[in-house]
PDB file of C-alpha atoms in Angstrom:
ATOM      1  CA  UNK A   7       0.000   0.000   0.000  1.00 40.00           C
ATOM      2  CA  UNK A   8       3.034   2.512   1.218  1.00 39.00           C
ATOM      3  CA  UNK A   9       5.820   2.736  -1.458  1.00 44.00           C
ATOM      4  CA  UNK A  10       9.034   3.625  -0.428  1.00 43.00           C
ATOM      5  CA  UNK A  11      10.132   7.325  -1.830  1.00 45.00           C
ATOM      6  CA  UNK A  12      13.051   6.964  -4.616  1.00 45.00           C
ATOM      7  CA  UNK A  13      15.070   9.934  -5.549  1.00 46.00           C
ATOM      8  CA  UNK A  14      16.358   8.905  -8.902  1.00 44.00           C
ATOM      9  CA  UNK A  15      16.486  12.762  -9.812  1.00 46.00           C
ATOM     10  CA  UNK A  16      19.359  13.549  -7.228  1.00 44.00           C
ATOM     11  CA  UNK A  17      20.805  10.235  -8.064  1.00 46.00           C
ATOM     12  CA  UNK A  18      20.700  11.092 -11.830  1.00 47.00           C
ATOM     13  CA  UNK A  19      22.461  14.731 -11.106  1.00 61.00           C
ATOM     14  CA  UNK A  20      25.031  13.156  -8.949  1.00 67.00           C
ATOM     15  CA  UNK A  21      25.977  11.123 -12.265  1.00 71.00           C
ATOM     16  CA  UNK A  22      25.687  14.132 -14.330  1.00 86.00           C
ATOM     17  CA  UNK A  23      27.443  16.687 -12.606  1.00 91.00           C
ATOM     18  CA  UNK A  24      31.091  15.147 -13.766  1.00 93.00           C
ATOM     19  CA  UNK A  25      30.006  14.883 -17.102  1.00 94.00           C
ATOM     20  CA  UNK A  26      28.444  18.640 -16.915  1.00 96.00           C
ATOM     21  CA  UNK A  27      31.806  19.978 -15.924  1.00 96.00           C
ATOM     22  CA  UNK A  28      33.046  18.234 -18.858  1.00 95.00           C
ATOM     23  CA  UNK A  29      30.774  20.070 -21.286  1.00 96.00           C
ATOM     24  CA  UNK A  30      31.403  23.439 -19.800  1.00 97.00           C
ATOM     25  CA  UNK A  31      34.911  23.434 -20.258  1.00 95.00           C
ATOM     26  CA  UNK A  32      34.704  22.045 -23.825  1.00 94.00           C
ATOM     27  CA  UNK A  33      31.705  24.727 -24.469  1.00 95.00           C
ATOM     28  CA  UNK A  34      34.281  27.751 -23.405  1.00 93.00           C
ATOM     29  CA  UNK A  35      35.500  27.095 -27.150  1.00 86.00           C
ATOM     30  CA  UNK A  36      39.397  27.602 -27.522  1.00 81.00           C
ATOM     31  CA  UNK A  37      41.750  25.770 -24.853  1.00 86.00           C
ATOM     32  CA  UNK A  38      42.430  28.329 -22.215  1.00 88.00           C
ATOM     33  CA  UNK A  39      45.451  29.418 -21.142  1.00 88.00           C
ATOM     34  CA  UNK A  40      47.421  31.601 -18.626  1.00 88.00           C
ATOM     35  CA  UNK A  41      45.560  32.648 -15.752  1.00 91.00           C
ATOM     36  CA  UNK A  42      42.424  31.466 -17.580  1.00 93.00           C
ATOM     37  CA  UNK A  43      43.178  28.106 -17.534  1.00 92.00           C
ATOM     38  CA  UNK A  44      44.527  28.433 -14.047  1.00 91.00           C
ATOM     39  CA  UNK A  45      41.398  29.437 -12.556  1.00 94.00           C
ATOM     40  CA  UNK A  46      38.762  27.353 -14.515  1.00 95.00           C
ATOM     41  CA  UNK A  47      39.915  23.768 -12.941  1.00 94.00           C
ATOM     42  CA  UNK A  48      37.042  21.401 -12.026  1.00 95.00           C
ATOM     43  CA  UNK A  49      36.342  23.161  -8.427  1.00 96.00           C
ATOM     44  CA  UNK A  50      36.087  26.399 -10.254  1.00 97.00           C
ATOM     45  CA  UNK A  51      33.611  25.313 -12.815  1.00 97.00           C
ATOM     46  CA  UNK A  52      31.341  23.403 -10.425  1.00 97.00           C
ATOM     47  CA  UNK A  53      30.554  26.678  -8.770  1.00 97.00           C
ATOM     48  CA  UNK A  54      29.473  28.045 -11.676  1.00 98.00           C
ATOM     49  CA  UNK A  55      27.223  25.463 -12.629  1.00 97.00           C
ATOM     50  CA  UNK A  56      25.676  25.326  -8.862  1.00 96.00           C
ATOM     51  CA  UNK A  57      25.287  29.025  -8.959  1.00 96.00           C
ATOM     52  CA  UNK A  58      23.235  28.582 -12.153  1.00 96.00           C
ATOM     53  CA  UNK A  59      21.202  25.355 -11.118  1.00 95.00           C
ATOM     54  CA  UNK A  60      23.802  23.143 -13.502  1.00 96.00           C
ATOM     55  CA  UNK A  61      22.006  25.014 -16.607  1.00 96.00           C
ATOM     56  CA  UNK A  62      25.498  24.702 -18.791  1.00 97.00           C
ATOM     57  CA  UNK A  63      24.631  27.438 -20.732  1.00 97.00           C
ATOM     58  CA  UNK A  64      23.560  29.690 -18.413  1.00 97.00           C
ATOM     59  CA  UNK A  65      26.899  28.669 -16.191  1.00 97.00           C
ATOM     60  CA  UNK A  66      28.966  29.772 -19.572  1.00 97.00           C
ATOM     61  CA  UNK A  67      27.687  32.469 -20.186  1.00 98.00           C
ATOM     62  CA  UNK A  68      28.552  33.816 -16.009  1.00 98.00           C
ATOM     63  CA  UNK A  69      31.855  32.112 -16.638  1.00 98.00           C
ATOM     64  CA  UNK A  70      32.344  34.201 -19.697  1.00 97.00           C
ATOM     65  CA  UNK A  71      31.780  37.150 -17.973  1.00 98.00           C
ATOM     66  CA  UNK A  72      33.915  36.635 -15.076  1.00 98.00           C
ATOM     67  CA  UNK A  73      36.695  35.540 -16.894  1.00 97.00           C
ATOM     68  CA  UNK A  74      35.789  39.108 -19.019  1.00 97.00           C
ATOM     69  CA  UNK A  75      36.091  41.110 -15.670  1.00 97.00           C
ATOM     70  CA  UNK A  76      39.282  39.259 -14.185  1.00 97.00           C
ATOM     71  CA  UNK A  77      41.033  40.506 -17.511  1.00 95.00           C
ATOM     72  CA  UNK A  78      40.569  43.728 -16.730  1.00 97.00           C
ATOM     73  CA  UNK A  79      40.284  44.315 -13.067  1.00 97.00           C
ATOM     74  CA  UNK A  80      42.799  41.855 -12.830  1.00 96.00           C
ATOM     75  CA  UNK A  81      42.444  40.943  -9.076  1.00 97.00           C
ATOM     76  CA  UNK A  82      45.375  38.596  -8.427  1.00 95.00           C
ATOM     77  CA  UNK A  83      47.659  41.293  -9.411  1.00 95.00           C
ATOM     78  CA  UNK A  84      46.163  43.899  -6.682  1.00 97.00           C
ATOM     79  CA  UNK A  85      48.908  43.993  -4.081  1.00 97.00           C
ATOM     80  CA  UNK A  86      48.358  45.543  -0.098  1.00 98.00           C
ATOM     81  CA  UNK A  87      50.353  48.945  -0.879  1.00 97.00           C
ATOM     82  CA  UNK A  88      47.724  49.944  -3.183  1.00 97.00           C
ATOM     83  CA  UNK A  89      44.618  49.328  -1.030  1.00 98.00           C
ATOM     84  CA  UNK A  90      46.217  50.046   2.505  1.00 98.00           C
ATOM     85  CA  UNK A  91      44.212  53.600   2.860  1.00 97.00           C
ATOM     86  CA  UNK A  92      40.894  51.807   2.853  1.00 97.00           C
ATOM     87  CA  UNK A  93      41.699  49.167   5.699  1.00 97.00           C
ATOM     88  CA  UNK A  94      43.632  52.113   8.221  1.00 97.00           C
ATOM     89  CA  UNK A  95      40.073  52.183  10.080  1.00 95.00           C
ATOM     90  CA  UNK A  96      39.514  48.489  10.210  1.00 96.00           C
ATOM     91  CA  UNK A  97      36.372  48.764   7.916  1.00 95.00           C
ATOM     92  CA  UNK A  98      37.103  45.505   6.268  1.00 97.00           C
ATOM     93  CA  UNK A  99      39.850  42.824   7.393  1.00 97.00           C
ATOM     94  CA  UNK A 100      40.585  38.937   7.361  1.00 97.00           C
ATOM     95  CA  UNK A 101      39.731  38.064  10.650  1.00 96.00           C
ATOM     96  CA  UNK A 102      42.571  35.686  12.869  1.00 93.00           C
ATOM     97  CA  UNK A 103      39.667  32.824  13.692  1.00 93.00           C
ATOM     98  CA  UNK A 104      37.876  30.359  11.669  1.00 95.00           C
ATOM     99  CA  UNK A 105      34.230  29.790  11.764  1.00 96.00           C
ATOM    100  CA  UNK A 106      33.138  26.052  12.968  1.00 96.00           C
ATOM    101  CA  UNK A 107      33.294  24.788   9.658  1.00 94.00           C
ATOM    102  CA  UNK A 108      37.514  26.286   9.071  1.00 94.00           C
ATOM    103  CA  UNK A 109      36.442  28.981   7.019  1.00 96.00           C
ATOM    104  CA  UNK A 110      37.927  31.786   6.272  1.00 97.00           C
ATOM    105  CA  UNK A 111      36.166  35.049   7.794  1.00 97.00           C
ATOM    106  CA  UNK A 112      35.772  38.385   6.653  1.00 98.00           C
ATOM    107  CA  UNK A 113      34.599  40.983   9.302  1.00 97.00           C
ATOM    108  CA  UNK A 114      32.823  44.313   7.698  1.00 96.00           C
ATOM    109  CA  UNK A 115      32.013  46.986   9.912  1.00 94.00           C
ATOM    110  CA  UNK A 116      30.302  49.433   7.371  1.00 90.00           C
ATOM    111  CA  UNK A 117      30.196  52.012  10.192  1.00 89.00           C
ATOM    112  CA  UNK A 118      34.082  52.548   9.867  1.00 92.00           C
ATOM    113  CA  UNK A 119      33.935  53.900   6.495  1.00 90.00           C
ATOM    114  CA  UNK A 120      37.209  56.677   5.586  1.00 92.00           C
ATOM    115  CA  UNK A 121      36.950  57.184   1.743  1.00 91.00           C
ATOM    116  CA  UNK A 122      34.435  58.210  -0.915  1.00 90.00           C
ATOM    117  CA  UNK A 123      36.199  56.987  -4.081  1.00 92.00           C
ATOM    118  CA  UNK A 124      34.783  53.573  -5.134  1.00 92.00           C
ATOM    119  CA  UNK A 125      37.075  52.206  -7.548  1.00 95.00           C
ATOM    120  CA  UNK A 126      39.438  51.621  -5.025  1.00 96.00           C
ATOM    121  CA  UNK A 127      36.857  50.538  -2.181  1.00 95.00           C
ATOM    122  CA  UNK A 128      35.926  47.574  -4.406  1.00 97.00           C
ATOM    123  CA  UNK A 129      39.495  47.183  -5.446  1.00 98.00           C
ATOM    124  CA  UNK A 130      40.337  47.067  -1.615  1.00 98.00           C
ATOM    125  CA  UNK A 131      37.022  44.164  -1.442  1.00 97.00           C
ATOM    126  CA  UNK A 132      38.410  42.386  -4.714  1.00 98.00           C
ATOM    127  CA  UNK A 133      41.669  41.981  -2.670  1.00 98.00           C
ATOM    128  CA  UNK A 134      40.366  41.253   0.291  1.00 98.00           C
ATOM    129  CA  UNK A 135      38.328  37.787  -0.790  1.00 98.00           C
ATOM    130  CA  UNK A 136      40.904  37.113  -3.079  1.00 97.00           C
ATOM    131  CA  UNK A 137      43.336  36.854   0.299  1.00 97.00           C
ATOM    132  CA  UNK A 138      40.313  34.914   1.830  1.00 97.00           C
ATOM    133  CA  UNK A 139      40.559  32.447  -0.859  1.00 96.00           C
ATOM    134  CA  UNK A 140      44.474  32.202  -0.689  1.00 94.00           C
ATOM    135  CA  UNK A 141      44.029  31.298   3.052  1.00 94.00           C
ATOM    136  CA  UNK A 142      41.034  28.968   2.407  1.00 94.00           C
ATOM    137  CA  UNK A 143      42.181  25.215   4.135  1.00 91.00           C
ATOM    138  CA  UNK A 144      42.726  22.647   2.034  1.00 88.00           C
ATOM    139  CA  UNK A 145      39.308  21.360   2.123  1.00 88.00           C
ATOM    140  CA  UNK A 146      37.303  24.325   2.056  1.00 94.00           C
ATOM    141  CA  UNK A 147      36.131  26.430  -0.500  1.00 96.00           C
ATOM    142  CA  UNK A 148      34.028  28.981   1.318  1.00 97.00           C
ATOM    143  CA  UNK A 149      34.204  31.994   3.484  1.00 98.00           C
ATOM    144  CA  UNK A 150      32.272  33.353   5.941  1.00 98.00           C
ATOM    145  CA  UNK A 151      30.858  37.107   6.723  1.00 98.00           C
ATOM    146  CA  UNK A 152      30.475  39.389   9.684  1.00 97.00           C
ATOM    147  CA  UNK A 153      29.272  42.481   9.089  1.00 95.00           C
ATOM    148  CA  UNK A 154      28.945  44.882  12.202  1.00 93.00           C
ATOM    149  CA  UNK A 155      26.508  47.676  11.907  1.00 89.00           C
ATOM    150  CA  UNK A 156      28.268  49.458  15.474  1.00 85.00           C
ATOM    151  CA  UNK A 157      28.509  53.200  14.345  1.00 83.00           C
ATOM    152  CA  UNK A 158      26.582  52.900  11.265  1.00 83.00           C
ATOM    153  CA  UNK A 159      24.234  55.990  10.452  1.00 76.00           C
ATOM    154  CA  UNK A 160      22.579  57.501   7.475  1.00 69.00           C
ATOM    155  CA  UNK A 161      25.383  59.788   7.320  1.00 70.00           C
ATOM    156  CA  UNK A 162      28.179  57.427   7.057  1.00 65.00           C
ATOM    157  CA  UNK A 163      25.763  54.605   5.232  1.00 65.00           C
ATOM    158  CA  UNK A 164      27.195  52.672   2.674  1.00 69.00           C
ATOM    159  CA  UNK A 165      25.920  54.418  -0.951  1.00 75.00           C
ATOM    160  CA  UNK A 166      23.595  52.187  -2.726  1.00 80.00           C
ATOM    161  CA  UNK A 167      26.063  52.300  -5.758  1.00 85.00           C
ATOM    162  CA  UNK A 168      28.517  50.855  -3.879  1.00 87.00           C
ATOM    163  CA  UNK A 169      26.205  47.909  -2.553  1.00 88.00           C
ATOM    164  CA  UNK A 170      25.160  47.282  -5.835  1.00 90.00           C
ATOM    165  CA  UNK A 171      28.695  46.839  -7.310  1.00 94.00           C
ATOM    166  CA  UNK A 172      29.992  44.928  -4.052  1.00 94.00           C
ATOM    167  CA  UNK A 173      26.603  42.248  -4.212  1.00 94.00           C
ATOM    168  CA  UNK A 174      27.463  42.468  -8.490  1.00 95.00           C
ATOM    169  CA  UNK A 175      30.628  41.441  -7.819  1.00 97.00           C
ATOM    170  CA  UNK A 176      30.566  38.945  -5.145  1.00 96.00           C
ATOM    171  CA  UNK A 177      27.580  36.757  -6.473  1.00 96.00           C
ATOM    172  CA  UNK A 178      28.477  36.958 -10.560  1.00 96.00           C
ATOM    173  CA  UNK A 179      32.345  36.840  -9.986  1.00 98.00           C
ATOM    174  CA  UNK A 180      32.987  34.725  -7.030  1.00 98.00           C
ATOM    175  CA  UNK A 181      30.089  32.445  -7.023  1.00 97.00           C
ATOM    176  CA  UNK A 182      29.471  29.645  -4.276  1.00 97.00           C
ATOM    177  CA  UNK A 183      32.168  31.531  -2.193  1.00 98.00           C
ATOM    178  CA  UNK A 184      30.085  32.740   0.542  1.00 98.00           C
ATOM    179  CA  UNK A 185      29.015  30.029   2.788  1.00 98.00           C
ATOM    180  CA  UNK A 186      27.088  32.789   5.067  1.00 98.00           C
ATOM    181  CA  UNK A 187      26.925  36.350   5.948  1.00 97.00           C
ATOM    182  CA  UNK A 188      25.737  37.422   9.590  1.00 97.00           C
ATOM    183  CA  UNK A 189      24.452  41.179   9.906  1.00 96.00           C
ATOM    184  CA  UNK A 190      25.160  41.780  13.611  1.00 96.00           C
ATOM    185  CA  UNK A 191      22.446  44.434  14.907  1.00 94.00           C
ATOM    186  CA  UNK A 192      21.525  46.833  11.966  1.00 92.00           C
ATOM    187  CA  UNK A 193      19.828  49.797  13.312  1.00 90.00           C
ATOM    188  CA  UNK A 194      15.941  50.106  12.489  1.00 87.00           C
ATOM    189  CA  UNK A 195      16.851  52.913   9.767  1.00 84.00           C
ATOM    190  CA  UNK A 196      18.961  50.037   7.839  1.00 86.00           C
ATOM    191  CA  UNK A 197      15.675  48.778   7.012  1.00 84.00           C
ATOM    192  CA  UNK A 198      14.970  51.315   4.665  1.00 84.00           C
ATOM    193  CA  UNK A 199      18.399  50.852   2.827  1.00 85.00           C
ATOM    194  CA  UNK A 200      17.759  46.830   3.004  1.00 90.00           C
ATOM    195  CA  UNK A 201      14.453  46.773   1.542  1.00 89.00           C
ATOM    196  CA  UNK A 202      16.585  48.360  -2.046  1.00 88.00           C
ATOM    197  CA  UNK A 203      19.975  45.897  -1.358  1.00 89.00           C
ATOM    198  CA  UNK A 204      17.913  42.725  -1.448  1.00 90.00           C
ATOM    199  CA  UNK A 205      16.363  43.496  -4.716  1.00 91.00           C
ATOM    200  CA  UNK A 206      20.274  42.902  -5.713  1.00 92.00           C
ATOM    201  CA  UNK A 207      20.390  39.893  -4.775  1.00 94.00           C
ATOM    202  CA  UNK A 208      19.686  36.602  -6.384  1.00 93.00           C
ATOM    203  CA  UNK A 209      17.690  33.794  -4.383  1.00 93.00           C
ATOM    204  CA  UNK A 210      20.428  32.133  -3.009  1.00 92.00           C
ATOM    205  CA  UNK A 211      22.412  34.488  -1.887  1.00 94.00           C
ATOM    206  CA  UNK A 212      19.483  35.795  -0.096  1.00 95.00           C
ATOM    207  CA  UNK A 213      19.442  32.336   1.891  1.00 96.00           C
ATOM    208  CA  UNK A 214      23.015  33.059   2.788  1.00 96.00           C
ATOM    209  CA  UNK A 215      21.828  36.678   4.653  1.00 96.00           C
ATOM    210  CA  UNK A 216      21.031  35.925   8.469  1.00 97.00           C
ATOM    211  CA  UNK A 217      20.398  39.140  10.493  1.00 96.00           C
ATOM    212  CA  UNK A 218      21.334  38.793  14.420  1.00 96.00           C
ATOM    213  CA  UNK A 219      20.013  41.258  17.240  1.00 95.00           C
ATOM    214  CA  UNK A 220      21.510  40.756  20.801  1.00 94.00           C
ATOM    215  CA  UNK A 221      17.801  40.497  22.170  1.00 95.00           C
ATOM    216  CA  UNK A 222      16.604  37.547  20.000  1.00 96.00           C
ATOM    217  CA  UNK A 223      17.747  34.682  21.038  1.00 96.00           C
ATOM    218  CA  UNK A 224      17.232  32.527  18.190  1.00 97.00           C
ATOM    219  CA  UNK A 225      19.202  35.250  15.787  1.00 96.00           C
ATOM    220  CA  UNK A 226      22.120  34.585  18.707  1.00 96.00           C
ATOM    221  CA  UNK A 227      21.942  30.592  19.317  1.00 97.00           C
ATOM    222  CA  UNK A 228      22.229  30.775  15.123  1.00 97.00           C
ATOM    223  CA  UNK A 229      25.108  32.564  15.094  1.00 96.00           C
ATOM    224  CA  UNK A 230      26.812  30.728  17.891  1.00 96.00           C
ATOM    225  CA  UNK A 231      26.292  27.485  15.742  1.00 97.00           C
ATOM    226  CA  UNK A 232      28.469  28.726  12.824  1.00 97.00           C
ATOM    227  CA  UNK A 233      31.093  30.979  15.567  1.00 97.00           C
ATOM    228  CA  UNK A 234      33.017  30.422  18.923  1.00 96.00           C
ATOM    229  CA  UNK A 235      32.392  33.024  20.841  1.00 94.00           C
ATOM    230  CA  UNK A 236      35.512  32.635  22.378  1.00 95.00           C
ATOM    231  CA  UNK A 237      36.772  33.883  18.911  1.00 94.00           C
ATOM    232  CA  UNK A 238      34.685  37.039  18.303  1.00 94.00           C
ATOM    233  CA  UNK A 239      35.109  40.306  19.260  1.00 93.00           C
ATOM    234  CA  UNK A 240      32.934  41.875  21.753  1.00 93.00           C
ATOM    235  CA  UNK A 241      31.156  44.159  19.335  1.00 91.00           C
ATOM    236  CA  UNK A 242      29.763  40.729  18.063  1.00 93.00           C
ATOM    237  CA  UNK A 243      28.717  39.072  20.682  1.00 93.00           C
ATOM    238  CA  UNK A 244      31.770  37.448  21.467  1.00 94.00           C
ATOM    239  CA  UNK A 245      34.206  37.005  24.303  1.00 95.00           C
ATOM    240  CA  UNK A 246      36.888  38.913  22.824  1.00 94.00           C
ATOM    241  CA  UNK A 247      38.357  42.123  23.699  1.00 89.00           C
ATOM    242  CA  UNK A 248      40.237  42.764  20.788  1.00 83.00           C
ATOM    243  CA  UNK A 249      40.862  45.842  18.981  1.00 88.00           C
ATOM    244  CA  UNK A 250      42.781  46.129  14.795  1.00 94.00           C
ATOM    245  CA  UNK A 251      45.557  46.848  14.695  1.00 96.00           C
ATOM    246  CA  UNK A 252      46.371  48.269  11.138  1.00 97.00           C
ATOM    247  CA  UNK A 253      50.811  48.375  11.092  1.00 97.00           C
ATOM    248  CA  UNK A 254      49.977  44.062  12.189  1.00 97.00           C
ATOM    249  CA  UNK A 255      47.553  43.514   9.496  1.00 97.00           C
ATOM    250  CA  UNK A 256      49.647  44.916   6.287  1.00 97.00           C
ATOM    251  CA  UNK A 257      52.983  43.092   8.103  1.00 97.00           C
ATOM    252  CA  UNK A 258      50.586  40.141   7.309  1.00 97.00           C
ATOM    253  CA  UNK A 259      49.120  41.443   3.686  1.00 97.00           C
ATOM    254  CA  UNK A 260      52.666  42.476   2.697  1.00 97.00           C
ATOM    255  CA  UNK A 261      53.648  38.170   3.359  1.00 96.00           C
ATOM    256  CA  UNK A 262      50.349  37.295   1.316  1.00 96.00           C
ATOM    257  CA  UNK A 263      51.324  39.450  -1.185  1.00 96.00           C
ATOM    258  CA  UNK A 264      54.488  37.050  -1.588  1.00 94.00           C
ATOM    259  CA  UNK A 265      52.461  34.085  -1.337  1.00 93.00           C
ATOM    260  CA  UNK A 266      50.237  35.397  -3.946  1.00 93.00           C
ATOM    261  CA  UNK A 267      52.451  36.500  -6.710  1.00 93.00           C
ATOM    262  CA  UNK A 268      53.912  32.454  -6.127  1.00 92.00           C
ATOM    263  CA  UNK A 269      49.931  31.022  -5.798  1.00 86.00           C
ATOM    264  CA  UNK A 270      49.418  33.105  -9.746  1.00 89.00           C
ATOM    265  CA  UNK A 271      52.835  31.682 -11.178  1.00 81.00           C
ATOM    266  CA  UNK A 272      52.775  30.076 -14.485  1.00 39.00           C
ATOM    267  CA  UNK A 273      54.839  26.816 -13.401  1.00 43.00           C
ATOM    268  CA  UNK A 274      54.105  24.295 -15.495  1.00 41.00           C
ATOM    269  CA  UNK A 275      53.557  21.540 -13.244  1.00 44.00           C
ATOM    270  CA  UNK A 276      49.898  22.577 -10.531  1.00 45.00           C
ATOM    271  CA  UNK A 277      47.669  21.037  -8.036  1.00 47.00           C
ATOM    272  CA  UNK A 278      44.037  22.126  -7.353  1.00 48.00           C
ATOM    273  CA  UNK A 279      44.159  24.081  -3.786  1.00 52.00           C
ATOM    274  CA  UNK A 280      41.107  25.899  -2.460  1.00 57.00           C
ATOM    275  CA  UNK A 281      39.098  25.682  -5.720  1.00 57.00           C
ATOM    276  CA  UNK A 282      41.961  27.254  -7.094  1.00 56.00           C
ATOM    277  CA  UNK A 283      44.541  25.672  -9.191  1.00 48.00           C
ATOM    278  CA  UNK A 284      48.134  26.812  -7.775  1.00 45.00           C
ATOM    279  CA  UNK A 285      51.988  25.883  -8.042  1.00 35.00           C
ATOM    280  CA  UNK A 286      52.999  22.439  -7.050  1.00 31.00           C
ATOM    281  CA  UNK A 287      54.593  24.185  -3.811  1.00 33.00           C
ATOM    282  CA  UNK A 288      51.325  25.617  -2.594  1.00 37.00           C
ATOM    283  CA  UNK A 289      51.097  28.523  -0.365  1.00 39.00           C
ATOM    284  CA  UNK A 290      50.762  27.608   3.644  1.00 40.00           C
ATOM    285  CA  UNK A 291      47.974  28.816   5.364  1.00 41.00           C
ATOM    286  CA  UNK A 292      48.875  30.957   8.047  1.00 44.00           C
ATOM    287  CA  UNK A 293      46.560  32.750  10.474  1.00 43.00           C
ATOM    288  CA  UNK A 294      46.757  36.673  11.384  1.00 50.00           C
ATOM    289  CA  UNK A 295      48.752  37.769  14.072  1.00 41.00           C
ATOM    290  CA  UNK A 296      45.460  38.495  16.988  1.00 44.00           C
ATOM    291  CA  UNK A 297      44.572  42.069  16.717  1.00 47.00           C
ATOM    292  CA  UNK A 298      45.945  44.122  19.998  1.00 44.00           C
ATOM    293  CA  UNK A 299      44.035  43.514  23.331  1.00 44.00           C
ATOM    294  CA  UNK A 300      42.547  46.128  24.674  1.00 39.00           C
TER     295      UNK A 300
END
């Protein structure tokens, strides 16, 4: 009377997935190259194809795209030297802890703001997850984001241009790279400015978006699932006292910087690393130096 539930559909894309990576990389046309050929390995192109439900075409044509952009923005050749204004306030940073899962974390605190001229705000984000993804562990792929609304008002708010451009360039450029991104106690104006961001954003990245507020506990018990709060600072919830400390964090970029120029070598001879494909000698993964105690 009561048949057991099959799933040959999921069985059928498990099969197909391989093969779909397969026709991607033979639909991109000419062999690729250089850094091209470098950054579409298998890892690379499976994101695309999740991002895009495993639609092939649809995957190309993001892949395209990306591949388009990285030509010209060129983001593996951004070095620390050239970005180092935008991070003297701490507004953006590689944090020195892993989330639960050994990702990588990015803390934003929006409220810190110190330029106006975008260009190099997105260059300094470009860099930024591009050193997330250097320092990715072996077995990850994804990064985590904290982004702490302390200090944040109209009048240093985040322009929607630059929103736009930052959600453009972290869901069509770098998809499947954010595992999740916690907004630690927006202020009830942020609503306003939220209710235009999300139109930005694609379904799921939208999943991806957890807001926390101090007072709800289930926003906090959430949070404390993906974080130790041991790790995090204070102004998140955490148990840490810890304040950035700008000279410590470019000592750090300024040794990524090395590791990077080796990680984009064209040796002949490379192993897939972090969804990445990198120099047979791949770059350790080394965690900050903790920010100064306060």
């Amino acid at each position: 009377m009561f048949r057991r539930k099959s799933h040959p559909h999921s069985e059928q894309e498990g099969e197909e997935q391989p093969h779909k990576v397969k026709v991607l990389r033979t639909s991109l046309g000419a062999p690729l190259s250089g850094r091209d050929l470098q950054y579409c390995n298998d890892a690379c192109l499976r994101r695309y194809l999740e991002a895009r439900n495993w639609n092939v075409e649809k995957s190309k044509k993001m892949l395209e795209e990306t591949l388009k952009w990285r030509s010209t923005f060129k983001p593996e050749e951004i070095r620390w030297h050239e970005v180092a204004i935008e991070g003297e306030t701490g507004k953006a940073y590689r944090a020195n802890f892993h989330d639960r899962h050994g990702r990588t974390v990015l803390i934003l605190r929006p409220g810190m703001q110190n330029t106006t001229a975008l260009d190099n705000q997105m260059r300094h984000l470009v860099y930024l997850i591009e050193n997330a993804i250097l320092n990715l562990p072996q077995d990850q792929e994804q990064m985590s984001w904290l982004i702490d609304f302390t200090g944040w008002s109209l009048t240093n708010n985040v322009p929607i241009k630059s929103a736009r451009e930052t959600v453009n360039i972290l869901q069509n450029h770098y998809p499947e790279r954010l595992a999740v991104a916690f907004l630690y106690n927006p202020p009830r104006i942020f609503e306003a400015f939220w209710k235009i961001v999300k139109y930005f954003l694609d379904p799921k990245t939208m999943q991806k978006v957890k807001f926390v507020y101090p007072k709800n506990k289930d926003s906090v018990e959430l949070m404390k699932s993906y974080f130790d709060m041991d790790n995090l600072p204070t102004e998140l919830g955490g148990k840490a006292n810890l304040k950035y400390d700008h000279e410590e964090f470019s000592r750090q970029m300024a040794q990524d910087d090395v590791k990077a120029a080796k990680f984009w070598s064209f040796d002949k001879h490379h192993t897939e690393t972090n969804g990445y494909s990198a120099p047979e000698v791949a770059p350790k993964t080394e965690c900050l130096a903790p920010p100064v105690k306060v």
